[in-house]
Amino acid sequence: MSGDWVRVAAPATTSNIGPGFDTFGLAMSEPCDIIEGRKIDSGFEITEVSGPGSENIPTDPKINSVSIAAERVLKRCDAEFGIELKIKKGIRPCSGMGSSGASAAGGAFLANILCGEKLGPVDMILCAAHAEDVISGGLHADNVSPCILGGFTLIRSYEPFDVIRIEPPANLGMVVALPDIMVATSDARKVLPREVSVRDLVFHVGNASTLVYGMMTGDLSTIGRSVKDAIFEPAREKLVPFLKEAEKTAMSNGALASFLGGSGPCIMSFYDTDVGFGDVIAEKVKEVYTQNNIGCDTWITKPGVGCRRI
Ligand code: HSE
């Protein structure tokens, strides 16, 4: 048995966003992974993987984010079929742009369509987060939540799982600069401190609160000054050459905030689309890397919707 192909787009996402380690996430309107699947009698078969970094994507369904998440959905739905998958990466792995999260969320979303959309968004997020746990060495749903729900998402609690979606301001622009450096989330999680000080905790709670206020009220200036991280980004700085120089360059060329995207190495910058400068920020941050003989891709993007059928 083989059914009709179903095709979904799963967007890149940025997570942490300064003070919201493992809790804040934001979907981007581009780039996206494209995942296609169709029902087969049983099991999982990954018959095609293409796009940037696809040479590093395993085709063994046991260790592939798409199939791990999709399998979880089939189990939850008591489905009695398997899925053949084709994966077209638009987001390269080890980028800090939610590559494994897009694969996981896309896999869960696609499998749910094949199951007759039995699961709601939160269950899809949990299936995708399971894949993130297996692949990246730590349960975190801050990429898969915005990837499913779109917009800006806040995870209040993991147990029980409780996530809230907020529509980000329409004039929030995003610039992504991705240097030719690979940082695996599993490695970036190993360098994190096990304990934090009360001082840093207070700093993070304050900035996280005002960042959410800014997202809810469209106050870009408050968002800009709230994207601060005293704990996680400093611990990871050593994994990303020229990170501080890139951030300073973005800030001096019109960015409202510039920060390590997820576990890195991408450098994310926010800017006001009513004011502009997205192209200047992209060009100048890219230059920081190219002048140091490191290639760098850039995207000028904005917040976007979650997984969708195409
Ligand atoms: N919150 C996760 C981390 C995101 O920073 O490890 C990984 O992309």
XYZ file of C-alpha atoms and ligand atoms in Angstrom:
318
model
C 0.000 0.000 0.000
C 1.224 3.523 -0.704
C -0.973 6.590 -0.339
C -0.958 10.098 -1.761
C 1.963 12.390 -0.969
C 1.383 15.126 1.608
C 3.773 18.103 1.668
C 4.404 20.463 4.578
C 6.616 23.506 5.231
C 8.249 23.817 8.653
C 9.813 27.211 9.448
C 13.139 28.130 10.987
C 12.823 29.444 14.529
C 14.981 31.330 16.960
C 15.001 30.406 20.615
C 16.205 31.753 23.971
C 16.065 35.369 22.649
C 18.230 36.708 25.474
C 16.690 35.895 28.849
C 14.317 33.055 27.803
C 16.573 29.996 27.767
C 14.494 26.911 26.814
C 11.308 28.981 27.141
C 11.086 31.699 24.434
C 10.826 30.980 20.721
C 9.941 32.870 17.572
C 8.995 31.482 14.150
C 10.557 33.074 11.067
C 8.776 33.531 7.757
C 11.830 32.015 6.027
C 13.782 29.783 5.544
C 11.748 26.551 5.828
C 12.270 22.794 5.599
C 9.934 21.001 3.193
C 8.855 17.526 4.219
C 6.845 15.117 2.094
C 5.358 11.856 3.247
C 2.950 9.133 2.209
C 1.470 6.134 3.921
C 3.144 2.763 3.454
C 2.227 -0.580 5.007
C 4.515 -0.318 8.009
C 7.719 1.219 9.389
C 9.582 4.314 8.198
C 11.586 4.783 5.021
C 13.557 7.967 4.311
C 14.059 7.817 0.561
C 15.393 11.309 -0.130
C 17.270 13.976 1.839
C 18.411 17.107 0.033
C 19.321 20.756 0.686
C 22.062 22.486 2.709
C 23.799 20.192 5.168
C 21.787 17.166 4.017
C 24.983 15.101 3.867
C 24.920 15.207 7.681
C 21.279 14.149 8.042
C 20.893 10.479 8.915
C 18.550 8.405 6.748
C 18.237 5.812 9.499
C 14.694 6.482 10.822
C 15.781 5.614 14.363
C 18.052 8.653 14.554
C 16.293 11.103 12.245
C 14.243 13.918 13.875
C 11.456 13.760 11.270
C 10.776 10.047 11.658
C 11.253 9.993 15.447
C 8.571 12.701 15.845
C 6.310 11.158 13.194
C 6.548 7.728 14.831
C 5.485 9.266 18.138
C 2.401 10.719 16.453
C 1.491 7.377 14.850
C 1.792 5.676 18.257
C -0.425 8.278 19.936
C -3.020 7.891 17.189
C -2.836 4.044 17.223
C -2.159 4.231 13.487
C -1.568 0.960 11.686
C 0.591 2.164 8.822
C 4.113 3.440 8.214
C 5.409 6.496 6.335
C 7.812 7.042 3.438
C 9.535 10.411 3.831
C 11.366 12.880 1.607
C 13.143 15.715 3.397
C 14.301 18.920 1.722
C 16.343 20.951 4.180
C 16.146 24.721 3.910
C 17.799 25.132 7.319
C 21.177 23.493 7.697
C 21.875 21.461 10.853
C 24.010 22.915 13.666
C 22.972 26.466 12.772
C 21.035 27.679 15.836
C 18.059 28.313 13.535
C 15.966 25.427 14.797
C 16.996 22.958 12.097
C 16.274 19.795 14.093
C 13.198 21.507 15.566
C 11.811 22.210 12.075
C 12.413 18.605 11.063
C 10.790 17.310 14.242
C 7.811 19.663 14.122
C 7.379 19.096 10.377
C 7.475 15.329 10.928
C 4.860 15.510 13.692
C 2.652 17.871 11.660
C 2.837 15.699 8.548
C 2.149 12.465 10.443
C -0.832 14.100 12.114
C -2.312 14.985 8.709
C -1.862 11.358 7.596
C -3.649 10.290 10.806
C -6.653 12.495 10.053
C -5.548 15.373 12.321
C -6.393 13.551 15.523
C -3.853 15.488 17.612
C -4.051 19.120 18.660
C -1.065 21.518 18.538
C 0.171 20.805 22.068
C 0.310 17.056 21.444
C 2.189 17.660 18.196
C 4.652 19.869 20.104
C 5.213 17.106 22.662
C 5.849 14.514 19.930
C 8.328 16.879 18.277
C 9.975 17.741 21.624
C 10.552 14.022 22.201
C 12.572 13.953 18.959
C 14.543 17.018 20.120
C 15.317 15.217 23.368
C 16.621 12.133 21.529
C 18.684 14.117 19.004
C 20.044 17.061 20.996
C 20.605 15.543 24.411
C 18.069 17.589 26.346
C 14.312 18.061 26.370
C 13.567 21.521 25.037
C 10.471 22.649 23.175
C 11.413 26.275 22.561
C 12.006 25.675 18.834
C 9.244 23.153 18.156
C 6.590 25.286 19.914
C 6.869 28.302 17.575
C 7.464 25.923 14.664
C 4.006 24.416 15.272
C 2.151 27.477 16.589
C 3.902 30.295 14.690
C 4.599 33.700 16.236
C 6.273 34.167 19.619
C 5.839 31.381 22.152
C 6.451 31.165 25.893
C 6.760 27.897 27.738
C 5.555 28.494 31.283
C 6.202 24.917 32.392
C 7.452 21.602 31.005
C 5.699 19.440 33.617
C 2.852 19.860 33.060
C 3.538 21.287 29.613
C 2.029 24.750 29.276
C 2.741 27.013 26.308
C 1.304 30.389 25.298
C 1.442 32.009 21.858
C 1.688 35.774 21.356
C 1.418 37.594 18.048
C 4.692 39.531 17.670
C 4.696 43.183 16.537
C 4.135 43.607 12.769
C 7.190 45.868 12.419
C 9.638 43.499 14.139
C 12.301 42.720 11.546
C 14.830 39.915 11.919
C 18.279 39.483 10.396
C 19.987 36.115 10.611
C 23.699 35.807 9.947
C 24.962 32.246 9.786
C 28.739 31.897 9.683
C 30.293 28.717 8.258
C 30.784 27.257 11.722
C 29.023 24.176 13.078
C 27.780 24.062 16.687
C 25.814 20.976 17.734
C 23.154 21.745 20.333
C 24.290 18.709 22.325
C 27.820 20.223 22.567
C 26.491 23.702 23.343
C 24.422 22.301 26.213
C 27.463 20.613 27.731
C 29.201 23.957 28.398
C 26.303 25.414 30.400
C 26.617 26.089 34.131
C 24.710 23.720 36.415
C 23.837 26.451 38.904
C 23.045 30.137 38.608
C 23.306 32.986 41.086
C 20.313 34.804 42.574
C 21.685 37.977 40.984
C 21.572 36.451 37.480
C 18.168 34.935 38.164
C 16.751 38.339 39.112
C 18.318 39.860 35.982
C 16.751 37.189 33.754
C 13.287 37.380 35.325
C 13.274 41.157 34.907
C 14.384 41.108 31.279
C 12.140 38.166 30.361
C 9.132 39.975 31.808
C 9.785 43.217 29.982
C 10.533 41.365 26.737
C 7.080 39.745 26.895
C 5.571 43.156 27.684
C 7.273 44.545 24.577
C 5.996 41.686 22.400
C 2.451 42.148 23.663
C 2.332 45.907 23.329
C 4.444 46.313 20.183
C 7.066 48.284 22.115
C 10.182 47.513 20.067
C 12.427 49.703 22.190
C 11.562 47.663 25.305
C 12.092 44.433 23.362
C 15.485 45.730 22.251
C 16.756 46.537 25.717
C 15.321 43.320 27.218
C 17.199 40.864 24.979
C 19.893 40.253 27.599
C 21.485 37.011 28.751
C 23.838 36.933 31.741
C 24.103 33.146 31.931
C 23.864 31.059 28.766
C 25.305 33.140 25.954
C 28.425 34.046 28.004
C 29.043 30.319 28.585
C 28.737 29.613 24.844
C 30.698 32.583 23.546
C 33.851 30.480 23.175
C 32.069 28.234 20.640
C 31.358 31.100 18.223
C 34.351 33.133 17.003
C 33.716 36.879 16.538
C 30.295 36.670 18.234
C 30.712 39.859 20.253
C 32.209 41.728 17.302
C 29.263 40.646 15.118
C 26.732 41.748 17.749
C 28.429 45.107 18.247
C 28.498 45.630 14.485
C 24.767 44.900 14.217
C 24.019 47.308 17.073
C 26.064 50.110 15.560
C 24.253 49.664 12.221
C 20.678 50.043 13.400
C 19.802 46.827 15.258
C 17.557 47.007 18.329
C 19.113 43.832 19.733
C 21.692 41.308 18.578
C 22.161 37.916 20.199
C 23.201 34.312 19.775
C 20.352 32.455 18.039
C 19.464 29.346 20.043
C 22.606 27.367 20.778
C 24.426 29.131 17.939
C 26.359 29.820 15.840
C 23.878 32.123 14.048
C 23.732 35.747 15.109
C 20.191 37.090 15.274
C 19.388 40.777 15.145
C 16.079 42.556 15.615
C 15.331 45.819 13.849
C 12.328 48.048 13.225
C 11.048 47.533 9.663
C 9.465 51.008 9.779
C 12.965 52.431 10.217
C 14.821 49.956 7.974
C 18.524 48.975 7.968
C 17.900 45.207 7.715
C 20.055 45.024 4.574
C 22.836 47.124 6.173
C 22.878 44.955 9.308
C 23.040 41.793 7.177
C 25.880 43.149 5.035
C 27.975 44.473 7.932
C 27.647 41.350 10.100
C 28.522 39.202 7.097
C 31.639 41.351 6.599
C 32.828 40.575 10.142
C 33.098 36.950 9.076
C 34.214 37.285 5.469
C 37.044 39.640 6.560
C 38.180 36.779 8.782
C 37.929 34.246 5.929
C 34.763 32.652 7.270
C 31.818 32.448 4.859
C 28.488 33.726 6.145
C 24.921 33.405 4.829
C 22.300 35.980 5.746
C 18.519 36.192 5.707
C 16.417 39.317 6.177
C 13.200 37.925 7.519
C 10.325 38.550 9.932
C 8.156 36.574 12.334
C 6.003 34.026 10.572
C 3.399 31.293 10.823
C 3.992 27.741 12.000
C 3.979 24.461 10.050
C 1.538 24.404 7.154
C 0.440 22.128 4.356
C 1.623 23.296 0.925
N 17.167 26.326 24.125
C 17.997 25.435 23.377
C 19.430 25.687 23.754
C 17.788 25.688 21.915
O 19.823 26.857 23.812
O 20.164 24.725 24.001
C 18.627 24.864 21.004
O 18.449 25.295 19.669
